Amino acid sequence: MRKDFIYDLETIGANVFVCPIIDIAYRTFSWDRFTDQPYSFAELTNTMQTAKASVKDQMDNYNCSFRKDDVAWWESLPKEARDKMKPSSNDLTVTEFCDTILSYLREAGKIDYSWSRGNTFDPVILSRHMLSTSNINEFDKSLKFWKVRDVRTHIDAKFNYTTRSGFVPVADEDYWDKAFIAHDSTHDVAADILRLQAIHRAENDLEQVER
């Protein structure tokens, strides 16, 4: 059975070489379930793995930085997204953050492909932190660079660039408009799994999941 891994980072800023991570959402998923036992948005969000990183630790010890414009962008978002930036007692040091992800990958075992929304962004930033904590060799063994895949490109290739990569992946669009929160890493990962699933089900002449 094929098992893939997907993740999404929220960061302060878009400079992959210095931006601090706010949090990550991640999980494995099975392509077999797309046809046999399809995922729902509720299931995916309720079972998502997450980790919140200490921005202070990254700024103090790992030469991370951001600009005023980066903070202003976050402050322009709805409260649900803005709250992600607030320091909390659950914030992990970079070492703890990387250890948490690696522990999950060890338990997951063989990963066939790893997915993100943009291969010049999330994988670069996460690899940067893995390198800075001397974990890059183990990380690269779990998520091999030649098996990295990009959700946006997958969608573009399937639709010949005629469909938004952020299309609604369930039949009940009213539900989606109320439930989905943009720039929430948990919701973003769930949405992209559902988009991969929606395409796969359409190719197999199967109805889309309701929610």
PDB file of C-alpha atoms in Angstrom:
ATOM      1  CA  MET A   1       0.000   0.000   0.000  1.00  0.00           C
ATOM      2  CA  ARG A   2       1.382   3.366  -1.027  1.00  0.00           C
ATOM      3  CA  LYS A   3       1.923   5.793   1.857  1.00  0.00           C
ATOM      4  CA  ASP A   4       2.759   9.450   1.256  1.00  0.00           C
ATOM      5  CA  PHE A   5       3.628  12.290   3.628  1.00  0.00           C
ATOM      6  CA  ILE A   6       2.385  15.870   3.345  1.00  0.00           C
ATOM      7  CA  TYR A   7       3.107  19.005   5.344  1.00  0.00           C
ATOM      8  CA  ASP A   8       2.569  22.733   5.406  1.00  0.00           C
ATOM      9  CA  LEU A   9       4.497  25.457   7.214  1.00  0.00           C
ATOM     10  CA  GLU A  10       3.277  28.845   8.327  1.00  0.00           C
ATOM     11  CA  THR A  11       6.103  31.361   8.544  1.00  0.00           C
ATOM     12  CA  ILE A  12       6.699  35.020   9.228  1.00  0.00           C
ATOM     13  CA  GLY A  13       7.942  36.219   5.864  1.00  0.00           C
ATOM     14  CA  ALA A  14       8.789  34.522   2.607  1.00  0.00           C
ATOM     15  CA  ASN A  15      12.600  34.604   2.620  1.00  0.00           C
ATOM     16  CA  VAL A  16      13.359  30.885   2.834  1.00  0.00           C
ATOM     17  CA  PHE A  17      16.867  31.523   4.162  1.00  0.00           C
ATOM     18  CA  VAL A  18      15.908  33.502   7.267  1.00  0.00           C
ATOM     19  CA  CYS A  19      12.153  33.427   7.916  1.00  0.00           C
ATOM     20  CA  PRO A  20      11.086  31.874  11.233  1.00  0.00           C
ATOM     21  CA  ILE A  21       8.534  29.064  11.309  1.00  0.00           C
ATOM     22  CA  ILE A  22       5.308  29.639  13.212  1.00  0.00           C
ATOM     23  CA  ASP A  23       3.989  26.099  12.988  1.00  0.00           C
ATOM     24  CA  ILE A  24       3.696  22.971  10.902  1.00  0.00           C
ATOM     25  CA  ALA A  25       0.865  20.560  10.154  1.00  0.00           C
ATOM     26  CA  TYR A  26       1.710  17.130   8.779  1.00  0.00           C
ATOM     27  CA  ARG A  27       0.527  13.557   8.359  1.00  0.00           C
ATOM     28  CA  THR A  28       0.729  10.494   6.151  1.00  0.00           C
ATOM     29  CA  PHE A  29      -2.099   9.506   3.838  1.00  0.00           C
ATOM     30  CA  SER A  30      -3.009   6.528   1.676  1.00  0.00           C
ATOM     31  CA  TRP A  31      -3.966   6.749  -1.989  1.00  0.00           C
ATOM     32  CA  ASP A  32      -5.922   3.499  -1.618  1.00  0.00           C
ATOM     33  CA  ARG A  33      -8.339   5.306   0.673  1.00  0.00           C
ATOM     34  CA  PHE A  34      -9.118   7.881  -2.020  1.00  0.00           C
ATOM     35  CA  THR A  35     -11.290   5.297  -3.778  1.00  0.00           C
ATOM     36  CA  ASP A  36     -12.121   2.752  -1.061  1.00  0.00           C
ATOM     37  CA  GLN A  37     -12.660   4.824   2.084  1.00  0.00           C
ATOM     38  CA  PRO A  38     -12.358   8.506   1.157  1.00  0.00           C
ATOM     39  CA  TYR A  39     -11.158  11.092   3.626  1.00  0.00           C
ATOM     40  CA  SER A  40     -13.416  13.850   4.926  1.00  0.00           C
ATOM     41  CA  PHE A  41     -12.341  17.331   5.988  1.00  0.00           C
ATOM     42  CA  ALA A  42     -13.441  16.622   9.564  1.00  0.00           C
ATOM     43  CA  GLU A  43     -11.427  13.406   9.793  1.00  0.00           C
ATOM     44  CA  LEU A  44      -8.293  15.008   8.397  1.00  0.00           C
ATOM     45  CA  THR A  45      -8.412  18.080  10.624  1.00  0.00           C
ATOM     46  CA  ASN A  46      -9.196  16.011  13.724  1.00  0.00           C
ATOM     47  CA  THR A  47      -6.280  13.629  13.180  1.00  0.00           C
ATOM     48  CA  MET A  48      -3.690  16.121  11.931  1.00  0.00           C
ATOM     49  CA  GLN A  49      -0.257  16.244  13.568  1.00  0.00           C
ATOM     50  CA  THR A  50       0.943  19.727  14.474  1.00  0.00           C
ATOM     51  CA  ALA A  51       3.898  21.423  16.123  1.00  0.00           C
ATOM     52  CA  LYS A  52       4.347  25.081  17.021  1.00  0.00           C
ATOM     53  CA  ALA A  53       7.836  26.551  16.931  1.00  0.00           C
ATOM     54  CA  SER A  54       9.327  29.191  19.199  1.00  0.00           C
ATOM     55  CA  VAL A  55       9.939  32.274  17.082  1.00  0.00           C
ATOM     56  CA  LYS A  56      12.098  33.680  19.883  1.00  0.00           C
ATOM     57  CA  ASP A  57      14.412  30.645  19.825  1.00  0.00           C
ATOM     58  CA  GLN A  58      14.775  30.952  16.059  1.00  0.00           C
ATOM     59  CA  MET A  59      15.558  34.670  16.287  1.00  0.00           C
ATOM     60  CA  ASP A  60      17.969  34.338  19.208  1.00  0.00           C
ATOM     61  CA  ASN A  61      19.829  31.183  18.199  1.00  0.00           C
ATOM     62  CA  TYR A  62      19.374  30.523  14.480  1.00  0.00           C
ATOM     63  CA  ASN A  63      19.766  33.947  12.848  1.00  0.00           C
ATOM     64  CA  CYS A  64      16.147  34.102  11.727  1.00  0.00           C
ATOM     65  CA  SER A  65      14.600  37.472  10.965  1.00  0.00           C
ATOM     66  CA  PHE A  66      11.564  39.135   9.422  1.00  0.00           C
ATOM     67  CA  ARG A  67      10.449  42.572   8.268  1.00  0.00           C
ATOM     68  CA  LYS A  68       7.705  44.881   9.495  1.00  0.00           C
ATOM     69  CA  ASP A  69       5.835  44.185   6.257  1.00  0.00           C
ATOM     70  CA  ASP A  70       5.784  40.479   7.124  1.00  0.00           C
ATOM     71  CA  VAL A  71       4.081  41.162  10.446  1.00  0.00           C
ATOM     72  CA  ALA A  72       1.692  43.632   8.823  1.00  0.00           C
ATOM     73  CA  TRP A  73       0.594  40.915   6.383  1.00  0.00           C
ATOM     74  CA  TRP A  74      -0.279  38.581   9.261  1.00  0.00           C
ATOM     75  CA  GLU A  75      -2.089  41.366  11.080  1.00  0.00           C
ATOM     76  CA  SER A  76      -4.294  41.855   8.009  1.00  0.00           C
ATOM     77  CA  LEU A  77      -5.642  38.290   8.284  1.00  0.00           C
ATOM     78  CA  PRO A  78      -8.715  37.128  10.250  1.00  0.00           C
ATOM     79  CA  LYS A  79      -8.324  36.580  13.992  1.00  0.00           C
ATOM     80  CA  GLU A  80      -8.190  32.777  13.647  1.00  0.00           C
ATOM     81  CA  ALA A  81      -5.025  33.104  11.585  1.00  0.00           C
ATOM     82  CA  ARG A  82      -3.499  35.974  13.578  1.00  0.00           C
ATOM     83  CA  ASP A  83      -3.736  34.004  16.812  1.00  0.00           C
ATOM     84  CA  LYS A  84      -1.211  31.533  15.399  1.00  0.00           C
ATOM     85  CA  MET A  85       1.539  34.129  15.841  1.00  0.00           C
ATOM     86  CA  LYS A  86       1.056  34.503  19.589  1.00  0.00           C
ATOM     87  CA  PRO A  87       3.696  32.817  21.779  1.00  0.00           C
ATOM     88  CA  SER A  88       2.330  29.918  23.792  1.00  0.00           C
ATOM     89  CA  SER A  89       3.451  27.392  26.379  1.00  0.00           C
ATOM     90  CA  ASN A  90       3.436  24.772  23.605  1.00  0.00           C
ATOM     91  CA  ASP A  91       6.139  26.510  21.559  1.00  0.00           C
ATOM     92  CA  LEU A  92       9.040  24.177  20.809  1.00  0.00           C
ATOM     93  CA  THR A  93      12.699  25.023  20.416  1.00  0.00           C
ATOM     94  CA  VAL A  94      14.094  24.274  16.974  1.00  0.00           C
ATOM     95  CA  THR A  95      15.700  21.111  18.343  1.00  0.00           C
ATOM     96  CA  GLU A  96      12.419  19.946  19.879  1.00  0.00           C
ATOM     97  CA  PHE A  97      10.523  20.908  16.737  1.00  0.00           C
ATOM     98  CA  CYS A  98      12.787  18.830  14.489  1.00  0.00           C
ATOM     99  CA  ASP A  99      12.819  15.910  16.940  1.00  0.00           C
ATOM    100  CA  THR A 100       9.012  15.864  16.977  1.00  0.00           C
ATOM    101  CA  ILE A 101       8.808  15.579  13.192  1.00  0.00           C
ATOM    102  CA  LEU A 102      11.569  12.994  12.973  1.00  0.00           C
ATOM    103  CA  SER A 103       9.926  10.884  15.670  1.00  0.00           C
ATOM    104  CA  TYR A 104       6.737  10.791  13.612  1.00  0.00           C
ATOM    105  CA  LEU A 105       8.637   9.858  10.459  1.00  0.00           C
ATOM    106  CA  ARG A 106      10.466   7.034  12.248  1.00  0.00           C
ATOM    107  CA  GLU A 107       7.166   5.581  13.423  1.00  0.00           C
ATOM    108  CA  ALA A 108       5.589   6.028   9.988  1.00  0.00           C
ATOM    109  CA  GLY A 109       8.239   3.887   8.315  1.00  0.00           C
ATOM    110  CA  LYS A 110       8.713   3.867   4.561  1.00  0.00           C
ATOM    111  CA  ILE A 111       7.371   6.990   2.857  1.00  0.00           C
ATOM    112  CA  ASP A 112       6.799   6.703  -0.885  1.00  0.00           C
ATOM    113  CA  TYR A 113       6.481  10.406  -1.750  1.00  0.00           C
ATOM    114  CA  SER A 114       6.476  13.637   0.222  1.00  0.00           C
ATOM    115  CA  TRP A 115       4.229  16.547  -0.727  1.00  0.00           C
ATOM    116  CA  SER A 116       4.127  20.256  -0.051  1.00  0.00           C
ATOM    117  CA  ARG A 117       2.374  23.165  -1.718  1.00  0.00           C
ATOM    118  CA  GLY A 118       5.550  24.700  -3.097  1.00  0.00           C
ATOM    119  CA  ASN A 119       8.852  22.867  -3.392  1.00  0.00           C
ATOM    120  CA  THR A 120      10.962  26.020  -3.340  1.00  0.00           C
ATOM    121  CA  PHE A 121       9.460  27.059  -0.005  1.00  0.00           C
ATOM    122  CA  ASP A 122       8.419  24.561   2.692  1.00  0.00           C
ATOM    123  CA  PRO A 123      11.032  21.858   1.934  1.00  0.00           C
ATOM    124  CA  VAL A 124      13.830  24.427   1.843  1.00  0.00           C
ATOM    125  CA  ILE A 125      12.871  25.958   5.182  1.00  0.00           C
ATOM    126  CA  LEU A 126      12.366  22.633   6.931  1.00  0.00           C
ATOM    127  CA  SER A 127      15.644  21.279   5.557  1.00  0.00           C
ATOM    128  CA  ARG A 128      17.380  24.437   6.790  1.00  0.00           C
ATOM    129  CA  HIS A 129      16.301  23.714  10.348  1.00  0.00           C
ATOM    130  CA  MET A 130      17.130  20.031  10.037  1.00  0.00           C
ATOM    131  CA  LEU A 131      20.606  21.019   8.892  1.00  0.00           C
ATOM    132  CA  SER A 132      21.070  23.519  11.712  1.00  0.00           C
ATOM    133  CA  THR A 133      20.232  20.819  14.291  1.00  0.00           C
ATOM    134  CA  SER A 134      22.444  18.168  12.648  1.00  0.00           C
ATOM    135  CA  ASN A 135      19.410  16.093  11.644  1.00  0.00           C
ATOM    136  CA  ILE A 136      19.615  16.513   7.887  1.00  0.00           C
ATOM    137  CA  ASN A 137      20.956  13.012   7.146  1.00  0.00           C
ATOM    138  CA  GLU A 138      18.099  11.278   8.939  1.00  0.00           C
ATOM    139  CA  PHE A 139      15.576  13.679   7.438  1.00  0.00           C
ATOM    140  CA  ASP A 140      16.857  13.054   3.912  1.00  0.00           C
ATOM    141  CA  LYS A 141      16.650   9.296   4.429  1.00  0.00           C
ATOM    142  CA  SER A 142      12.986   9.559   5.398  1.00  0.00           C
ATOM    143  CA  LEU A 143      11.995  12.091   2.729  1.00  0.00           C
ATOM    144  CA  LYS A 144      14.234  11.450  -0.240  1.00  0.00           C
ATOM    145  CA  PHE A 145      14.801  14.511  -2.412  1.00  0.00           C
ATOM    146  CA  TRP A 146      13.956  12.705  -5.658  1.00  0.00           C
ATOM    147  CA  LYS A 147      10.558  11.737  -4.253  1.00  0.00           C
ATOM    148  CA  VAL A 148       9.482  15.272  -3.350  1.00  0.00           C
ATOM    149  CA  ARG A 149       6.259  16.334  -5.053  1.00  0.00           C
ATOM    150  CA  ASP A 150       4.335  19.609  -5.369  1.00  0.00           C
ATOM    151  CA  VAL A 151       0.532  19.787  -5.030  1.00  0.00           C
ATOM    152  CA  ARG A 152       0.224  22.945  -7.152  1.00  0.00           C
ATOM    153  CA  THR A 153       2.144  21.414 -10.054  1.00  0.00           C
ATOM    154  CA  HIS A 154       0.134  18.196  -9.808  1.00  0.00           C
ATOM    155  CA  ILE A 155      -3.116  20.163 -10.103  1.00  0.00           C
ATOM    156  CA  ASP A 156      -1.792  22.327 -12.953  1.00  0.00           C
ATOM    157  CA  ALA A 157      -0.630  19.267 -14.870  1.00  0.00           C
ATOM    158  CA  LYS A 158      -3.956  17.489 -14.449  1.00  0.00           C
ATOM    159  CA  PHE A 159      -6.004  20.497 -15.595  1.00  0.00           C
ATOM    160  CA  ASN A 160      -3.561  22.027 -18.080  1.00  0.00           C
ATOM    161  CA  TYR A 161      -3.439  25.238 -16.026  1.00  0.00           C
ATOM    162  CA  THR A 162      -7.179  25.868 -16.415  1.00  0.00           C
ATOM    163  CA  THR A 163      -8.199  25.389 -12.766  1.00  0.00           C
ATOM    164  CA  ARG A 164      -7.212  27.249  -9.590  1.00  0.00           C
ATOM    165  CA  SER A 165      -4.863  25.184  -7.468  1.00  0.00           C
ATOM    166  CA  GLY A 166      -7.005  26.150  -4.482  1.00  0.00           C
ATOM    167  CA  PHE A 167     -10.253  24.753  -5.857  1.00  0.00           C
ATOM    168  CA  VAL A 168     -12.956  23.603  -3.437  1.00  0.00           C
ATOM    169  CA  PRO A 169     -12.355  19.842  -3.058  1.00  0.00           C
ATOM    170  CA  VAL A 170     -15.750  18.780  -1.675  1.00  0.00           C
ATOM    171  CA  ALA A 171     -19.277  18.765  -3.091  1.00  0.00           C
ATOM    172  CA  ASP A 172     -20.793  20.969  -0.365  1.00  0.00           C
ATOM    173  CA  GLU A 173     -19.317  24.376  -1.191  1.00  0.00           C
ATOM    174  CA  ASP A 174     -21.389  26.194   1.440  1.00  0.00           C
ATOM    175  CA  TYR A 175     -19.929  23.942   4.123  1.00  0.00           C
ATOM    176  CA  TRP A 176     -16.432  24.562   2.794  1.00  0.00           C
ATOM    177  CA  ASP A 177     -16.838  28.329   2.814  1.00  0.00           C
ATOM    178  CA  LYS A 178     -17.796  28.202   6.486  1.00  0.00           C
ATOM    179  CA  ALA A 179     -15.358  25.522   7.666  1.00  0.00           C
ATOM    180  CA  PHE A 180     -12.114  26.239   5.818  1.00  0.00           C
ATOM    181  CA  ILE A 181      -9.678  28.776   7.318  1.00  0.00           C
ATOM    182  CA  ALA A 182      -6.964  30.007   4.949  1.00  0.00           C
ATOM    183  CA  HIS A 183      -3.397  30.190   6.277  1.00  0.00           C
ATOM    184  CA  ASP A 184      -4.221  27.628   8.950  1.00  0.00           C
ATOM    185  CA  SER A 185      -1.652  24.885   8.384  1.00  0.00           C
ATOM    186  CA  THR A 186      -3.997  22.117   9.551  1.00  0.00           C
ATOM    187  CA  HIS A 187      -6.713  23.254   7.157  1.00  0.00           C
ATOM    188  CA  ASP A 188      -4.252  23.772   4.307  1.00  0.00           C
ATOM    189  CA  VAL A 189      -2.889  20.227   4.565  1.00  0.00           C
ATOM    190  CA  ALA A 190      -6.376  18.743   4.826  1.00  0.00           C
ATOM    191  CA  ALA A 191      -7.475  20.763   1.791  1.00  0.00           C
ATOM    192  CA  ASP A 192      -4.577  19.569  -0.350  1.00  0.00           C
ATOM    193  CA  ILE A 193      -5.145  15.916   0.550  1.00  0.00           C
ATOM    194  CA  LEU A 194      -8.778  16.402  -0.430  1.00  0.00           C
ATOM    195  CA  ARG A 195      -7.722  18.036  -3.718  1.00  0.00           C
ATOM    196  CA  LEU A 196      -5.492  15.090  -4.585  1.00  0.00           C
ATOM    197  CA  GLN A 197      -8.376  12.811  -3.626  1.00  0.00           C
ATOM    198  CA  ALA A 198     -10.917  14.753  -5.706  1.00  0.00           C
ATOM    199  CA  ILE A 199      -8.776  14.464  -8.832  1.00  0.00           C
ATOM    200  CA  HIS A 200      -8.110  10.771  -8.245  1.00  0.00           C
ATOM    201  CA  ARG A 201     -11.805  10.029  -7.694  1.00  0.00           C
ATOM    202  CA  ALA A 202     -12.801  11.951 -10.825  1.00  0.00           C
ATOM    203  CA  GLU A 203     -10.305   9.943 -12.853  1.00  0.00           C
ATOM    204  CA  ASN A 204     -11.935   6.790 -11.523  1.00  0.00           C
ATOM    205  CA  ASP A 205     -15.507   7.990 -12.265  1.00  0.00           C
ATOM    206  CA  LEU A 206     -16.365   8.270  -8.581  1.00  0.00           C
ATOM    207  CA  GLU A 207     -18.518  10.909  -6.899  1.00  0.00           C
ATOM    208  CA  GLN A 208     -16.832  13.603  -4.831  1.00  0.00           C
ATOM    209  CA  VAL A 209     -17.092  13.440  -1.053  1.00  0.00           C
ATOM    210  CA  GLU A 210     -19.826  15.646   0.349  1.00  0.00           C
ATOM    211  CA  ARG A 211     -17.706  17.184   3.091  1.00  0.00           C
TER     212      ARG A 211
END
